[in-house]
Amino acid sequence: MIVILIGYMGSGKSSIGKRMARKTKMKVIDLDDFIVEKENMTVPQIFENKGEVYFRKKEREYLKQLLQASENIIISVGGGTPCYGDNMEEILKSTPNVFYLKASVETLTKRLKKKKEERPLIKNIANDDLQDFIRKHLFERNFYYMQSHQIIDVDDISRKKAVKKIIKQLS
Ligand code: S3P
């Protein structure tokens, strides 16, 4: 079984994935971590030294590798992963368990204000402009995110509760 967690930056994909793995004893892989390990550079370093196009190329390549898995695995992908090339198509083809962790613009803004540094796409956006940026960006990305099989509203629930909901909706 493959479970895929998608959602905007700051929606809790990685931490919910890890918690779910502990609970289910499934293996978990975070696509960003996988890229970092394979490329031997952090995500900001890849963006800085090689550019976003290179990052997206590698993201796509490693995503495809991970989707070949035959074991029980939870994959948390990057916020942009479903939105490039045919990634979302490939994701949807690989499993009936694609979950969109949906957070509001307000929640995301609050969370990301504290975590901009490690995220090249928002690093240089002033805190005062962040909410508008996220609103527009999310609007564009929603087209992809909303194709998920299940939507989990993560605004007002704990990570523990989110994991419970995901497990309940597995097919
Ligand atoms: C990105 C999200 C990041 C990372 C990269 C680009 C995006 O992952 O892949 O900085 O395009 O939204 P997280 O969603 O895990 O922060």
Short mmCIF file of C-alpha atoms and ligand atoms in Angstrom, two decimals:
data_model
loop_
_atom_site.label_atom_id
_atom_site.label_comp_id
_atom_site.label_asym_id
_atom_site.label_seq_id
_atom_site.Cartn_x
_atom_site.Cartn_y
_atom_site.Cartn_z
CA MET A 1 0.00 0.00 0.00
CA ILE A 2 1.21 3.49 -0.86
CA VAL A 3 -0.16 6.52 1.00
CA ILE A 4 0.68 9.94 -0.37
CA LEU A 5 0.39 13.16 1.61
CA ILE A 6 0.20 16.37 -0.35
CA GLY A 7 -0.44 19.98 0.62
CA TYR A 8 1.01 23.47 0.72
CA MET A 9 4.25 24.24 2.57
CA GLY A 10 3.55 24.28 6.28
CA SER A 11 0.47 22.05 6.11
CA GLY A 12 2.17 19.38 8.24
CA LYS A 13 2.85 16.72 5.60
CA SER A 14 6.21 15.61 6.98
CA SER A 15 5.25 15.55 10.64
CA ILE A 16 1.88 13.91 10.03
CA GLY A 17 3.63 11.35 7.80
CA LYS A 18 6.14 10.55 10.53
CA ARG A 19 3.48 10.26 13.19
CA MET A 20 1.37 8.03 10.97
CA ALA A 21 4.38 5.81 10.31
CA ARG A 22 4.93 5.33 14.04
CA LYS A 23 1.30 4.46 14.53
CA THR A 24 0.96 2.07 11.59
CA LYS A 25 4.51 0.69 11.50
CA MET A 26 4.62 1.66 7.84
CA LYS A 27 7.78 3.08 6.34
CA VAL A 28 7.77 6.82 5.66
CA ILE A 29 9.78 8.80 3.15
CA ASP A 30 9.72 12.55 2.80
CA LEU A 31 10.48 13.42 -0.82
CA ASP A 32 12.45 16.56 0.13
CA ASP A 33 14.60 14.53 2.55
CA PHE A 34 15.12 11.90 -0.15
CA ILE A 35 16.26 14.58 -2.63
CA VAL A 36 18.60 16.10 -0.05
CA GLU A 37 20.14 12.72 0.69
CA LYS A 38 20.58 11.80 -2.97
CA GLU A 39 21.88 15.18 -4.08
CA ASN A 40 23.97 15.72 -0.98
CA MET A 41 22.75 19.31 -0.71
CA THR A 42 19.97 21.01 1.24
CA VAL A 43 16.89 22.24 -0.63
CA PRO A 44 18.00 25.91 -0.33
CA GLN A 45 21.45 24.91 -1.63
CA ILE A 46 19.95 23.14 -4.64
CA PHE A 47 17.80 26.19 -5.47
CA GLU A 48 20.76 28.51 -4.98
CA ASN A 49 23.44 26.52 -6.80
CA LYS A 50 21.49 24.65 -9.45
CA GLY A 51 18.25 26.60 -9.80
CA GLU A 52 14.59 25.69 -9.45
CA VAL A 53 14.37 23.96 -12.83
CA TYR A 54 17.04 21.49 -11.74
CA PHE A 55 15.21 20.95 -8.42
CA ARG A 56 11.93 20.22 -10.25
CA LYS A 57 13.69 17.79 -12.58
CA LYS A 58 15.20 15.87 -9.68
CA GLU A 59 11.95 16.07 -7.71
CA ARG A 60 10.16 14.41 -10.60
CA GLU A 61 12.85 11.78 -11.08
CA TYR A 62 12.95 10.77 -7.39
CA LEU A 63 9.16 10.89 -7.09
CA LYS A 64 8.89 8.35 -9.92
CA GLN A 65 11.45 6.16 -8.18
CA LEU A 66 9.52 6.23 -4.92
CA LEU A 67 6.21 5.50 -6.63
CA GLN A 68 7.62 2.15 -7.79
CA ALA A 69 7.65 0.95 -4.19
CA SER A 70 6.06 -2.40 -3.61
CA GLU A 71 6.20 -2.19 0.20
CA ASN A 72 3.85 -0.41 2.60
CA ILE A 73 4.98 3.17 2.49
CA ILE A 74 3.85 6.69 3.31
CA ILE A 75 5.31 9.35 1.04
CA SER A 76 5.09 13.02 1.96
CA VAL A 77 5.89 15.15 -1.07
CA GLY A 78 6.89 18.81 -1.38
CA GLY A 79 4.28 21.54 -1.65
CA GLY A 80 5.05 22.01 -5.34
CA THR A 81 5.44 18.36 -6.31
CA PRO A 82 1.87 17.74 -7.55
CA CYS A 83 1.90 20.95 -9.58
CA TYR A 84 4.68 20.22 -12.09
CA GLY A 85 4.73 18.10 -15.26
CA ASP A 86 2.63 14.99 -14.99
CA ASN A 87 3.50 14.43 -11.33
CA MET A 88 -0.09 14.53 -10.09
CA GLU A 89 -1.18 12.08 -12.76
CA GLU A 90 1.58 9.69 -11.71
CA ILE A 91 0.72 10.15 -8.05
CA LEU A 92 -2.96 9.38 -8.65
CA LYS A 93 -2.14 6.37 -10.78
CA SER A 94 0.07 4.84 -8.12
CA THR A 95 -2.49 4.53 -5.30
CA PRO A 96 -6.10 5.20 -4.29
CA ASN A 97 -4.74 6.83 -1.10
CA VAL A 98 -3.78 10.39 -1.92
CA PHE A 99 -4.58 12.79 0.92
CA TYR A 100 -4.61 16.57 0.67
CA LEU A 101 -3.79 18.13 4.02
CA LYS A 102 -5.79 21.30 3.64
CA ALA A 103 -4.95 24.32 5.77
CA SER A 104 -6.36 27.84 5.47
CA VAL A 105 -4.33 30.79 4.20
CA GLU A 106 -4.38 32.22 7.73
CA THR A 107 -3.02 29.04 9.32
CA LEU A 108 -0.33 28.66 6.66
CA THR A 109 0.74 32.30 6.98
CA LYS A 110 1.05 32.02 10.74
CA ARG A 111 3.11 28.83 10.50
CA LEU A 112 5.30 29.89 7.60
CA LYS A 113 6.24 33.28 9.02
CA LYS A 114 8.40 31.36 11.48
CA LYS A 115 9.79 28.95 8.91
CA LYS A 116 10.66 31.00 5.85
CA GLU A 117 14.42 30.50 5.92
CA GLU A 118 14.46 26.87 4.83
CA ARG A 119 11.99 27.56 2.01
CA PRO A 120 13.52 29.27 -1.02
CA LEU A 121 10.17 30.23 -2.57
CA ILE A 122 9.11 32.42 0.35
CA LYS A 123 12.43 33.29 1.96
CA ASN A 124 12.56 36.74 0.42
CA ILE A 125 8.94 37.67 0.86
CA ALA A 126 8.30 40.26 3.57
CA ASN A 127 6.09 39.05 6.41
CA ASP A 128 3.54 41.72 5.53
CA ASP A 129 3.24 40.36 1.99
CA LEU A 130 3.26 36.69 2.89
CA GLN A 131 -0.48 36.24 3.30
CA ASP A 132 -1.24 37.69 -0.14
CA PHE A 133 1.48 35.58 -1.71
CA ILE A 134 0.16 32.40 -0.12
CA ARG A 135 -3.44 33.21 -1.09
CA LYS A 136 -2.52 33.60 -4.78
CA HIS A 137 -0.13 30.67 -4.82
CA LEU A 138 -2.61 28.37 -3.11
CA PHE A 139 -5.30 29.43 -5.54
CA GLU A 140 -3.09 28.32 -8.45
CA ARG A 141 -2.07 25.08 -6.76
CA ASN A 142 -5.54 24.12 -5.59
CA PHE A 143 -6.32 22.83 -9.07
CA TYR A 144 -3.82 20.04 -8.43
CA TYR A 145 -4.34 19.54 -4.71
CA MET A 146 -8.09 19.15 -5.11
CA GLN A 147 -7.64 16.13 -7.36
CA SER A 148 -6.64 14.14 -4.26
CA HIS A 149 -8.84 11.23 -3.25
CA GLN A 150 -9.42 12.57 0.24
CA ILE A 151 -9.21 15.99 1.81
CA ILE A 152 -8.25 16.32 5.46
CA ASP A 153 -8.94 19.70 6.99
CA VAL A 154 -6.00 20.24 9.30
CA ASP A 155 -6.79 23.73 10.58
CA ASP A 156 -8.35 22.94 13.90
CA ILE A 157 -7.21 19.44 14.62
CA SER A 158 -4.10 18.01 16.24
CA ARG A 159 -1.62 15.95 14.26
CA LYS A 160 -2.74 12.95 16.23
CA LYS A 161 -6.35 13.48 15.12
CA ALA A 162 -5.26 14.05 11.51
CA VAL A 163 -3.46 10.71 11.52
CA LYS A 164 -6.54 9.00 12.96
CA LYS A 165 -8.69 10.49 10.18
CA ILE A 166 -6.28 9.38 7.47
CA ILE A 167 -6.10 5.84 8.82
CA LYS A 168 -9.89 5.67 8.96
CA GLN A 169 -10.17 6.69 5.32
CA LEU A 170 -7.58 4.36 3.85
CA SER A 171 -8.84 2.20 1.05
C1 S3P B 1 8.23 23.73 -2.29
C2 S3P B 1 8.00 23.14 -1.07
C3 S3P B 1 9.07 22.58 -0.23
C4 S3P B 1 10.28 22.16 -1.11
C5 S3P B 1 10.70 23.31 -1.97
C6 S3P B 1 9.60 23.81 -2.90
C7 S3P B 1 7.08 24.27 -3.05
O1 S3P B 1 8.59 21.46 0.49
O2 S3P B 1 9.95 21.05 -1.89
O3 S3P B 1 11.13 24.34 -1.12
O4 S3P B 1 7.19 24.49 -4.26
O5 S3P B 1 6.00 24.46 -2.42
P1 S3P B 1 7.60 21.57 1.76
O6 S3P B 1 6.20 21.67 1.25
O7 S3P B 1 7.83 20.30 2.49
O8 S3P B 1 8.00 22.78 2.53
#
